[in-house]
CSV table of C-alpha atoms and ligand atoms in Angstrom, one decimal:
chain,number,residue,atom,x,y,z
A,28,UNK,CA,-16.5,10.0,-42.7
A,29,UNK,CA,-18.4,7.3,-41.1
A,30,UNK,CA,-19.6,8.6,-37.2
A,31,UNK,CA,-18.2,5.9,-35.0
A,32,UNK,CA,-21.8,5.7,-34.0
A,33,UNK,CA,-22.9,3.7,-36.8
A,34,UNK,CA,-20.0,2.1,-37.2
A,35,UNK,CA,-20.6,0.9,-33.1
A,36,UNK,CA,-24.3,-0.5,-34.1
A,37,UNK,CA,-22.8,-2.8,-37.0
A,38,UNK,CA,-19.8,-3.9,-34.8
A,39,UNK,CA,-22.1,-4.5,-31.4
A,40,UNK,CA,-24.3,-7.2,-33.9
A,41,UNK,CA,-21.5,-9.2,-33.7
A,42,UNK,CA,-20.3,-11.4,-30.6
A,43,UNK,CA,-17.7,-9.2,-29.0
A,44,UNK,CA,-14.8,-11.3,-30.2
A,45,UNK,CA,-15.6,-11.4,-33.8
A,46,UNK,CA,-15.9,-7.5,-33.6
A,47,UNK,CA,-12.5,-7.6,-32.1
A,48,UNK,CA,-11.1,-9.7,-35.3
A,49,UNK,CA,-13.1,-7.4,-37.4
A,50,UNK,CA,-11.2,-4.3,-35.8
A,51,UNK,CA,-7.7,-6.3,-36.1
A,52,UNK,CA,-8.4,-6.3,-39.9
A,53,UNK,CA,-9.2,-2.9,-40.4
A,54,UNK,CA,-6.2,-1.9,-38.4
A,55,UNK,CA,-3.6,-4.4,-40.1
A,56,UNK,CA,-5.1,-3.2,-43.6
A,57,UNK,CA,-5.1,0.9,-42.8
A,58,UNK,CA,-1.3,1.5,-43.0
A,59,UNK,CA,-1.6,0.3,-46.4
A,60,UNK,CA,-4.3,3.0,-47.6
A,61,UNK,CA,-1.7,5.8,-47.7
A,62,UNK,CA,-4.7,8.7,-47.4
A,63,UNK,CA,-7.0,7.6,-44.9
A,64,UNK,CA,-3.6,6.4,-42.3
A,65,UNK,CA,-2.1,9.6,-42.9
A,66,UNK,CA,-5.6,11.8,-42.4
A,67,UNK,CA,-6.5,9.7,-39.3
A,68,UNK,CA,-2.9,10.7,-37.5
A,69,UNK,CA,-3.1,14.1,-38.6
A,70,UNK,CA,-6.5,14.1,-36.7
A,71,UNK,CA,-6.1,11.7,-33.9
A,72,UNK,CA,-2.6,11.9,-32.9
A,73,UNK,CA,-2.7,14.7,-30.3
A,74,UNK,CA,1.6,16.4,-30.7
A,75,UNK,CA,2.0,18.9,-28.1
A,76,UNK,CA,5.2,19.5,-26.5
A,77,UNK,CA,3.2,20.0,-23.5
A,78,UNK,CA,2.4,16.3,-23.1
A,79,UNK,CA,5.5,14.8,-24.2
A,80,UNK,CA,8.1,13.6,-21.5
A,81,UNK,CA,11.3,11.1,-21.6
A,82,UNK,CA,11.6,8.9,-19.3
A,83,UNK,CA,13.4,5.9,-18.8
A,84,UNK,CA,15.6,7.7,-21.4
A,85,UNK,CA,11.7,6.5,-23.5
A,86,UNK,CA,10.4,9.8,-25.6
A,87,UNK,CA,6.5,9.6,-25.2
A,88,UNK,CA,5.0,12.0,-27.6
A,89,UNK,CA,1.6,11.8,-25.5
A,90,UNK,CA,0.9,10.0,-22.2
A,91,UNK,CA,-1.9,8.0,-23.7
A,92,UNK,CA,-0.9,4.7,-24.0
A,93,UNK,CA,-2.7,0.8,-25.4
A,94,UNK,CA,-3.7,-1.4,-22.9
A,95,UNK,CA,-1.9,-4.9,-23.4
A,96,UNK,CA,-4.3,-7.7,-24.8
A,97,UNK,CA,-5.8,-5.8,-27.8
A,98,UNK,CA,-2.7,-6.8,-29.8
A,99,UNK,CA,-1.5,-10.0,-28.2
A,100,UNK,CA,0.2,-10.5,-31.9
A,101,UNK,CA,1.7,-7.6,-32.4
A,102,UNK,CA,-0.3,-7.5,-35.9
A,103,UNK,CA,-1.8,-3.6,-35.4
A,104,UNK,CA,1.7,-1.6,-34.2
A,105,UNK,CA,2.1,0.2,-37.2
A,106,UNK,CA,-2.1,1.8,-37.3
A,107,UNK,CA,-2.0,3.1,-33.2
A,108,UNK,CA,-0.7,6.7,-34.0
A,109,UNK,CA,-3.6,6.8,-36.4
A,110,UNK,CA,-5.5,6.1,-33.0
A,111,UNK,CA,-3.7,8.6,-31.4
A,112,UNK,CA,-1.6,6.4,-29.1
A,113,UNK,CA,1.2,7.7,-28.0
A,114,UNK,CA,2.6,4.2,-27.0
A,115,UNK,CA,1.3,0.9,-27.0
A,116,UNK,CA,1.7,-2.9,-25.6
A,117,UNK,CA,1.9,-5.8,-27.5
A,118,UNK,CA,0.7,-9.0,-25.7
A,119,UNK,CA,0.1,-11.1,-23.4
A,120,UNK,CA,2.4,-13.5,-25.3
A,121,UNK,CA,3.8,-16.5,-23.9
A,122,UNK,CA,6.6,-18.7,-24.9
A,123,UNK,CA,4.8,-21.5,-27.2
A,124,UNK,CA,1.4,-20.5,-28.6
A,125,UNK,CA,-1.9,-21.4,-27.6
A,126,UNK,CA,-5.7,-20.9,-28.6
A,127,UNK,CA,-6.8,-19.9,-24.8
A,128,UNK,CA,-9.9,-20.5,-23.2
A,129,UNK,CA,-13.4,-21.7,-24.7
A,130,UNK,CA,-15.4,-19.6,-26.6
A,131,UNK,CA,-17.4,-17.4,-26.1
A,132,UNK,CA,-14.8,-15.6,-23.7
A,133,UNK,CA,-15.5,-11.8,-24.0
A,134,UNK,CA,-19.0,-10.3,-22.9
A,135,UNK,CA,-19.9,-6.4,-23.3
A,136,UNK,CA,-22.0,-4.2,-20.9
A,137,UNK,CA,-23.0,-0.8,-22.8
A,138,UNK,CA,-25.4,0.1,-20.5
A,139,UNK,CA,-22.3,0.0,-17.9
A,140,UNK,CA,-19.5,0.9,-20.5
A,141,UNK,CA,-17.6,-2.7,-19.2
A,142,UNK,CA,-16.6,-5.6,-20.7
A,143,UNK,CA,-16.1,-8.7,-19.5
A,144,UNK,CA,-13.3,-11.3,-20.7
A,145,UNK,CA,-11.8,-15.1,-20.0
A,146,UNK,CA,-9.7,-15.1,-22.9
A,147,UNK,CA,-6.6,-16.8,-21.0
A,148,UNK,CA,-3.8,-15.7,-23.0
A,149,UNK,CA,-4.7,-16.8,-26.5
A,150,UNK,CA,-1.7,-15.9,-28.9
A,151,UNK,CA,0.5,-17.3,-31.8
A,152,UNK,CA,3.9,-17.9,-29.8
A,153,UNK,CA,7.0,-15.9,-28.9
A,154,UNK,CA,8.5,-17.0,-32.2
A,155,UNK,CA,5.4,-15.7,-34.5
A,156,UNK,CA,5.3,-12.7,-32.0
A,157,UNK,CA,8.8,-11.8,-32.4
A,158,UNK,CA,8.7,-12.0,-36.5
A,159,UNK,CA,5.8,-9.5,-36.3
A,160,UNK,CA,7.4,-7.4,-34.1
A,161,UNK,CA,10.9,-7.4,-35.7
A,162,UNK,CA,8.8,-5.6,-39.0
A,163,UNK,CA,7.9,-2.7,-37.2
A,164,UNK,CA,10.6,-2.2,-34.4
A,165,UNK,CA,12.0,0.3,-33.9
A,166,UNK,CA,8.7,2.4,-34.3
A,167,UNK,CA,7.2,6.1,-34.3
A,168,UNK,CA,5.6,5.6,-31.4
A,169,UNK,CA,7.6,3.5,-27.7
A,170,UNK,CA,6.5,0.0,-27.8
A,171,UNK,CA,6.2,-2.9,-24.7
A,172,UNK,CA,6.0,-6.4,-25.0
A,173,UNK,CA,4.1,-7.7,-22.2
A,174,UNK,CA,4.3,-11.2,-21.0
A,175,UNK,CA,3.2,-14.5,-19.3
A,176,UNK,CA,3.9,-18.2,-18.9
A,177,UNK,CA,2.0,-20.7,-21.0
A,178,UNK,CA,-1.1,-22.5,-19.0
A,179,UNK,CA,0.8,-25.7,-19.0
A,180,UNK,CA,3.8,-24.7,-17.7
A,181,UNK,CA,3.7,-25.7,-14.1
A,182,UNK,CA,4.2,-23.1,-11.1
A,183,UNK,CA,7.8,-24.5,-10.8
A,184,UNK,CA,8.9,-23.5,-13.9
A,185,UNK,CA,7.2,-20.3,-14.5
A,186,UNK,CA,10.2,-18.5,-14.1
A,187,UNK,CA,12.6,-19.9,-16.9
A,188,UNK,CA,8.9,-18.8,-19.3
A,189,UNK,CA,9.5,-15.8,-18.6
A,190,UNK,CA,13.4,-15.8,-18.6
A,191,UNK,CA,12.8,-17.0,-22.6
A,192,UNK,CA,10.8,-14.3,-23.5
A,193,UNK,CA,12.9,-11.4,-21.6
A,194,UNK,CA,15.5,-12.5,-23.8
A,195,UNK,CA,13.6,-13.1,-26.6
A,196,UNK,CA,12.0,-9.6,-26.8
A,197,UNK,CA,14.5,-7.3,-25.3
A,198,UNK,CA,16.3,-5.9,-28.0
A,199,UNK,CA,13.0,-5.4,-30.2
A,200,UNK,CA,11.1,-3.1,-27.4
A,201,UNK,CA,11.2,-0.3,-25.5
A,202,UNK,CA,10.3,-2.0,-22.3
A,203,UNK,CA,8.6,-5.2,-20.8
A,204,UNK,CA,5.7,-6.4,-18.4
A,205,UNK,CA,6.0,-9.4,-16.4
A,206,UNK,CA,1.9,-10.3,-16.3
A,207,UNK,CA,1.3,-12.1,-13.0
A,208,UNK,CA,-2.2,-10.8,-12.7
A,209,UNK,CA,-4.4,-11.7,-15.3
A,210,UNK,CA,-7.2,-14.0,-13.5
A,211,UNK,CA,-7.6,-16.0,-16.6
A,212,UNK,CA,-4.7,-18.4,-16.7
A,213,UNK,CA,-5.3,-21.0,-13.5
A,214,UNK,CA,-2.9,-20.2,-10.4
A,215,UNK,CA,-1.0,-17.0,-12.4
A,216,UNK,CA,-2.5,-14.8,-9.5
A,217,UNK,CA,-0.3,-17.3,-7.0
A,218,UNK,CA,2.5,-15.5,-8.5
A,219,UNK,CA,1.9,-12.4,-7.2
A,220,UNK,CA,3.8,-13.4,-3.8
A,221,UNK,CA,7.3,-11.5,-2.7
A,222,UNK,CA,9.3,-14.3,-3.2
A,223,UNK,CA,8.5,-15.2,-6.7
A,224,UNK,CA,8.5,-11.8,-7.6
A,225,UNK,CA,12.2,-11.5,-5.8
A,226,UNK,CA,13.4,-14.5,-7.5
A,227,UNK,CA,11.8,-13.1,-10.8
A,228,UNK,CA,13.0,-9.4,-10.8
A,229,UNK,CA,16.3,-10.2,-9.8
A,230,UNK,CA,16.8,-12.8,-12.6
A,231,UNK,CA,15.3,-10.2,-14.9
A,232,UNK,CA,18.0,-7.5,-14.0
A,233,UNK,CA,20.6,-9.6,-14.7
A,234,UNK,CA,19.1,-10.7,-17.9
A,235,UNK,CA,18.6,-7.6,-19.4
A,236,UNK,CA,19.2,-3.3,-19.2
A,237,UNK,CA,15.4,-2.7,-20.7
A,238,UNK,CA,12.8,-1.5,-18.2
A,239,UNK,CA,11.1,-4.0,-16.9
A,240,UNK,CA,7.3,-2.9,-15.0
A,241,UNK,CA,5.4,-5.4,-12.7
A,242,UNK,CA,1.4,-5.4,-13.7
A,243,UNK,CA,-0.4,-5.7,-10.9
A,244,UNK,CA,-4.3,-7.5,-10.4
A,245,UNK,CA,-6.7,-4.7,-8.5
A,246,UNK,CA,-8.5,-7.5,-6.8
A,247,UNK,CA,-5.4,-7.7,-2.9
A,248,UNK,CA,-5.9,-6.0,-0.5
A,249,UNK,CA,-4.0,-2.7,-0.1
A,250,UNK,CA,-1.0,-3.6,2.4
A,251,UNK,CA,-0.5,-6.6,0.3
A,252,UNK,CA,-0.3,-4.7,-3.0
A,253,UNK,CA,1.8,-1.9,-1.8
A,254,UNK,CA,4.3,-4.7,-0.1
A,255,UNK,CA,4.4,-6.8,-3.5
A,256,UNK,CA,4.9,-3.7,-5.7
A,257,UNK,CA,7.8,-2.2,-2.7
A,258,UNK,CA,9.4,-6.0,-3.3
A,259,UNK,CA,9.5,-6.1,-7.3
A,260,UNK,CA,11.1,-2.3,-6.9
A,261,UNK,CA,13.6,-3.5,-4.5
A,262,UNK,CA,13.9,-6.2,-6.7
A,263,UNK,CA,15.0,-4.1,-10.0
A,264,UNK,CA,11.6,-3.5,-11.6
A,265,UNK,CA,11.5,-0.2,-13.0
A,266,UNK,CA,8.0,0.4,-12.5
A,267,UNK,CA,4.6,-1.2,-11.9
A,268,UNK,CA,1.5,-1.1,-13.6
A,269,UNK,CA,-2.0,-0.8,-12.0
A,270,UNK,CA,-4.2,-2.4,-12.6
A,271,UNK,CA,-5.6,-5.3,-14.9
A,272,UNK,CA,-9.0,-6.4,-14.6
A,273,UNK,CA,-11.2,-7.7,-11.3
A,274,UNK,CA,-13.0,-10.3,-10.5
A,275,UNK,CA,-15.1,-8.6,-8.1
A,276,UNK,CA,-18.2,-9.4,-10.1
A,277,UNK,CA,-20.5,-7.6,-7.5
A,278,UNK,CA,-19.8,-4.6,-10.1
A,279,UNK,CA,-21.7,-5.7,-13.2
A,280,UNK,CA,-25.4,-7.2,-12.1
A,281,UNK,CA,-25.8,-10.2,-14.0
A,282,UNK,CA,-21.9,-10.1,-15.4
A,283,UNK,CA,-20.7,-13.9,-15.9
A,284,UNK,CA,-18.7,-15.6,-12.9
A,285,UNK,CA,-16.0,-16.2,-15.0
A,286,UNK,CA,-13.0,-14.0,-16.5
A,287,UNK,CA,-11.9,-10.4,-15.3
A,288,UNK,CA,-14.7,-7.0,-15.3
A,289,UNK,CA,-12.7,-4.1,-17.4
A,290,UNK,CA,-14.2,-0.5,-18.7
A,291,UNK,CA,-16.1,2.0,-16.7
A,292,UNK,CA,-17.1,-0.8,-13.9
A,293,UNK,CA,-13.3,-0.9,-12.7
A,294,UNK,CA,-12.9,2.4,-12.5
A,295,UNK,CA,-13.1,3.8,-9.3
A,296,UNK,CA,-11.7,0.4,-8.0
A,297,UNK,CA,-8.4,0.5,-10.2
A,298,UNK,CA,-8.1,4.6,-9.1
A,299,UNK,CA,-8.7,3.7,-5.3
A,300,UNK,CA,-5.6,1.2,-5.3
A,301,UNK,CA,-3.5,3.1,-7.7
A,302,UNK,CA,-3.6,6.0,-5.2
A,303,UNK,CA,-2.5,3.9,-2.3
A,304,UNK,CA,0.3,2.8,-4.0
A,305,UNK,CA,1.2,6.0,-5.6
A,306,UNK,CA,1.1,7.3,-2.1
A,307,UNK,CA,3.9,4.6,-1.0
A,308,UNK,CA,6.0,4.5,-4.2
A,309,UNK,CA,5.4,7.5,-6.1
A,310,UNK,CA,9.0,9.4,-6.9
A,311,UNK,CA,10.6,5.7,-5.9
A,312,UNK,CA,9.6,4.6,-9.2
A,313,UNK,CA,8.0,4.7,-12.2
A,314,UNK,CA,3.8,4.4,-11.9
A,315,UNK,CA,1.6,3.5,-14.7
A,316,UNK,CA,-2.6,3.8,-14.4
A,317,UNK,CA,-5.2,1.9,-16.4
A,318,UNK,CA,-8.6,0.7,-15.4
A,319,UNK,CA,-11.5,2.4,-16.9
A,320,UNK,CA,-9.8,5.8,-17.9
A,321,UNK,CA,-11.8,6.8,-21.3
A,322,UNK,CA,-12.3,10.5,-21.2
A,323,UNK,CA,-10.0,13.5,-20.0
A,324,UNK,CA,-11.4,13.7,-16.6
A,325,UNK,CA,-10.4,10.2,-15.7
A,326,UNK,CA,-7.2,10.5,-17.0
A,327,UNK,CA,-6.1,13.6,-15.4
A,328,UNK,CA,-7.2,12.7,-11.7
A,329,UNK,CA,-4.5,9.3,-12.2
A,330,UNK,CA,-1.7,11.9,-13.2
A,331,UNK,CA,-2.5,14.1,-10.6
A,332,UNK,CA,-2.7,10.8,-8.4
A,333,UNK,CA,1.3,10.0,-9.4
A,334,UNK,CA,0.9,8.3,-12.8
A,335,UNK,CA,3.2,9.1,-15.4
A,336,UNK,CA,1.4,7.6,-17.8
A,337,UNK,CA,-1.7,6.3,-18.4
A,338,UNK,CA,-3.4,3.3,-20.8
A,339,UNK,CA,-6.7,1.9,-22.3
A,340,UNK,CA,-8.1,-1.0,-23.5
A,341,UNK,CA,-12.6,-1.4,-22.9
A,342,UNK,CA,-13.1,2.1,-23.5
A,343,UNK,CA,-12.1,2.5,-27.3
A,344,UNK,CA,-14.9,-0.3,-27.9
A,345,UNK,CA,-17.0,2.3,-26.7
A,346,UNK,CA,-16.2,5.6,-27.6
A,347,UNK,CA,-14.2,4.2,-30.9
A,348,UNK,CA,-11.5,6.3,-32.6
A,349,UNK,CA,-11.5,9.6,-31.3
A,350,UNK,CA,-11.5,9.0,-27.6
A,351,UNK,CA,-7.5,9.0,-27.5
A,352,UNK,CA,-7.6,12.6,-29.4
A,353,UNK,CA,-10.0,13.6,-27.1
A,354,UNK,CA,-8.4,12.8,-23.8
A,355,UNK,CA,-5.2,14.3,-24.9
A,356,UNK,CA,-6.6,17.4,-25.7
A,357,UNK,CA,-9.1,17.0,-22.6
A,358,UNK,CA,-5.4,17.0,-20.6
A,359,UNK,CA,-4.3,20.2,-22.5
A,360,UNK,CA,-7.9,21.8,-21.3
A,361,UNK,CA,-7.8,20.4,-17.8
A,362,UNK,CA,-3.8,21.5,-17.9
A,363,UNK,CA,-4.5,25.4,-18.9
A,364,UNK,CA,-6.6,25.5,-16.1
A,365,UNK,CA,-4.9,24.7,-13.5
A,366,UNK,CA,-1.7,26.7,-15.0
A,367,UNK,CA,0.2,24.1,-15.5
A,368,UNK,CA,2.9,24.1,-19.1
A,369,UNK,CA,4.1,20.8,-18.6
A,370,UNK,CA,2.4,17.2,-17.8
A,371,UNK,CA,5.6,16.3,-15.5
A,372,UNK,CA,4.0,19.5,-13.8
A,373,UNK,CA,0.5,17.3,-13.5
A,374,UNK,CA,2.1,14.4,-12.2
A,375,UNK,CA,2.0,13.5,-8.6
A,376,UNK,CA,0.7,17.1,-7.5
A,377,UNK,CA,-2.2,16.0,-5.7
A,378,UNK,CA,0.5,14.3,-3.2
A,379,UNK,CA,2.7,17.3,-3.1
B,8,LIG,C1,-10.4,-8.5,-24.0
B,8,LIG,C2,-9.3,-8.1,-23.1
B,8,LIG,C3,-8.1,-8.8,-23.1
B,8,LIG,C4,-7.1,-8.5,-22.3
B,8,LIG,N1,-5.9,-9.2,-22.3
B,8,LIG,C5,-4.8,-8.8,-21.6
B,8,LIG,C6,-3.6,-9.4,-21.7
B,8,LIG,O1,-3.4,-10.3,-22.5
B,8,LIG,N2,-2.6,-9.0,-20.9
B,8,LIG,C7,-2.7,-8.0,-19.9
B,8,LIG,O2,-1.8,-7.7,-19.2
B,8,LIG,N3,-3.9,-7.4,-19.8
B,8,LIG,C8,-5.0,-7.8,-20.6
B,8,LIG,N4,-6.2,-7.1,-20.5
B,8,LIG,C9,-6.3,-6.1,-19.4
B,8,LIG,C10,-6.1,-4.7,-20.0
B,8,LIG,O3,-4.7,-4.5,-20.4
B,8,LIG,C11,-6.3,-3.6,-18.9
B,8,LIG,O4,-5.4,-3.8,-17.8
B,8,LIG,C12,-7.8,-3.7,-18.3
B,8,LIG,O5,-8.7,-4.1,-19.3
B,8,LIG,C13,-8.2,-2.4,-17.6
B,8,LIG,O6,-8.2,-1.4,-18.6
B,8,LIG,P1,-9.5,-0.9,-19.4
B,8,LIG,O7,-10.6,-0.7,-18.3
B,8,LIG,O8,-9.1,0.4,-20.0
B,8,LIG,O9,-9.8,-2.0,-20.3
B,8,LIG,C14,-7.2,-7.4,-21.3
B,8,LIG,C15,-8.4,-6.7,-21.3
B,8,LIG,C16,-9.4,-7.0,-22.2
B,8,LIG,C17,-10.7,-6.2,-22.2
């Protein structure tokens, strides 16, 4: 086998995008090569009972999840237990397509394990989503749809966006994510005020019985992020999600002042506002960490925090295939240690 080392050199000539479309068609073609799928999931996906846990009446094999934005299309569903993903988030879409911000729009820091991104929801429509979706769903692993309004819809009608895609994708996922936080579409941040997100999660419950999470931007300040995430809960949300990227760009000398900072760079950030919240809501509802988890240790401190699960985008491009096998059986390590049989055990126990 090829050490994702070399492979890492060849990708890293390319600009960071055109890696990315090389992954995507790698990924869309392995389900189709029988022997080298089925050899990667023996090897990656980690199936323990150990790490598995229901909830939302959801069966997650392993906590380990995709981070939405790597497969806006839903076009790579079917190769993410060959990754060793225990569940995975298709999106950002939105309801009409469109090609997103100017290229180039995606920026990697090795020497700081971060990446940097403006891609501003580029993706082929609800309707192409959907057919790509429909193909695969229900799969082997949970899948989310996550999604946004279209940059031209004005602020006024953001809400009936996202009213056609909850009913577009509710009977063809596990659960959804209203994204109000990615800093990439102009004025989508705005959003992230109690009463839209009142107006929104009440329209959503009425709409539809699938859980529905809140993804939250790390960038507010802590009161304010703990009151928006109490109001989407009160609301009907059934969980949140923290946190997308930052725009603090003090964390990457000589980032670009443009587009959100993901990867190792937002990691004590993402874990610092995570904790407050988990502090405030944990047992109330259903938490979700990501934000520069990509190894065991990392992982483990945002169960122990209150997350019951966690997800990763930036740190596959660094650590490649493996880094989901070896987190799970990083948790397994971590768990024996600390004498715990169960991940529910993990959960939440530094606040007990
Ligand atoms: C290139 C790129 C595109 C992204 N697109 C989306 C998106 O469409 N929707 C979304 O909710 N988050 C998006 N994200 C944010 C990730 O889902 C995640 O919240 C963030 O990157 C922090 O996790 P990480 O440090 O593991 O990457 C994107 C991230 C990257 C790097």
């Amino acid at each position: 086998m090829l050490s994702y080392n070399f492979i890492k050199k060849i990708l890293f000539l390319f600009q960071p995008e055109t890696a990315h479309n090389i992954a995507e068609l790698g990924l869309r073609v392995l389900p189709n090569c029988r022997l080298l799928n089925n050899y990667m999931v023996n090897k990656n996906f980690v199936m323990n009972s150990k790490l598995s846990q229901e909830i939302l009446g959801i069966n997650f094999i392993n906590p380990v999840g995709l981070a939405a934005g790597f497969d806006k299309n839903a076009t790579m569903v079917k190769a993410m237990p060959a990754l060793g993903f225990g569940f995975t988030e298709i999106g950002t879409m939105t309801p009409k397509a469109q090609e997103g911000n100017p290229k180039p729009r995606m920026f990697r820091y090795p020497e700081k394990k971060s990446v940097q991104n403006a891609m501003g929801f580029n993706n082929e429509g609800s309707t192409k989503v959907l057919e790509n979706i429909k193909k695969v769903y229900p799969f082997t692993i949970p899948i989310g749809a996550n999604i946004g309004k279209n940059k031209t819809t004005p602020e006024e009608y953001a809400l009936n966006d996202y009213k056609t895609l909850i009913r577009k994708f509710e009977d063809t996922s596990d659960y959804l994510v209203i994204n109000i936080s990615s800093p990439n579409t102009p004025n989508l941040r705005d959003l992230q005020n109690e009463k839209f997100i009142t107006e929104l999660f009440t329209m959503a419950k009425e709409l539809t019985s699938k859980p529905i999470f809140l993804k939250i931007a790390p960038d507010m300040e802590v009161d304010v992020a703990i009151n928006l995430c109490k109001t989407a809960v009160d609301a009907g949300a059934a969980g949140i999600i923290a946190t997308n990227t930052t725009i603090d760009y003090s964390l990457v000398e000589n980032c670009q002042d443009f587009g959100g900072l993901s990867g190792a760079c937002l990691a004590e950030k993402s874990y610092n506002l995570f904790k407050e919240i988990a502090k405030e809501l944990y047992g109330k509802t259903i938490l979700i960490s990501v934000g520069g988890i990509a190894d065991a240790n990392e992982a483990y401190r945002r169960f122990k925090a209150g997350a019951s699960l966690v997800q990763a985008y930036s740190g596959m491009i660094f650590e490649g295939p493996s880094m989901v096998r070896k987190i799970n059986e990083g948790i397994l390590e971590l768990m024996k240690n600390d004498g715990f049989d169960n991940i529910s055990q993990v959960i939440g126990s530094d606040l007990k």
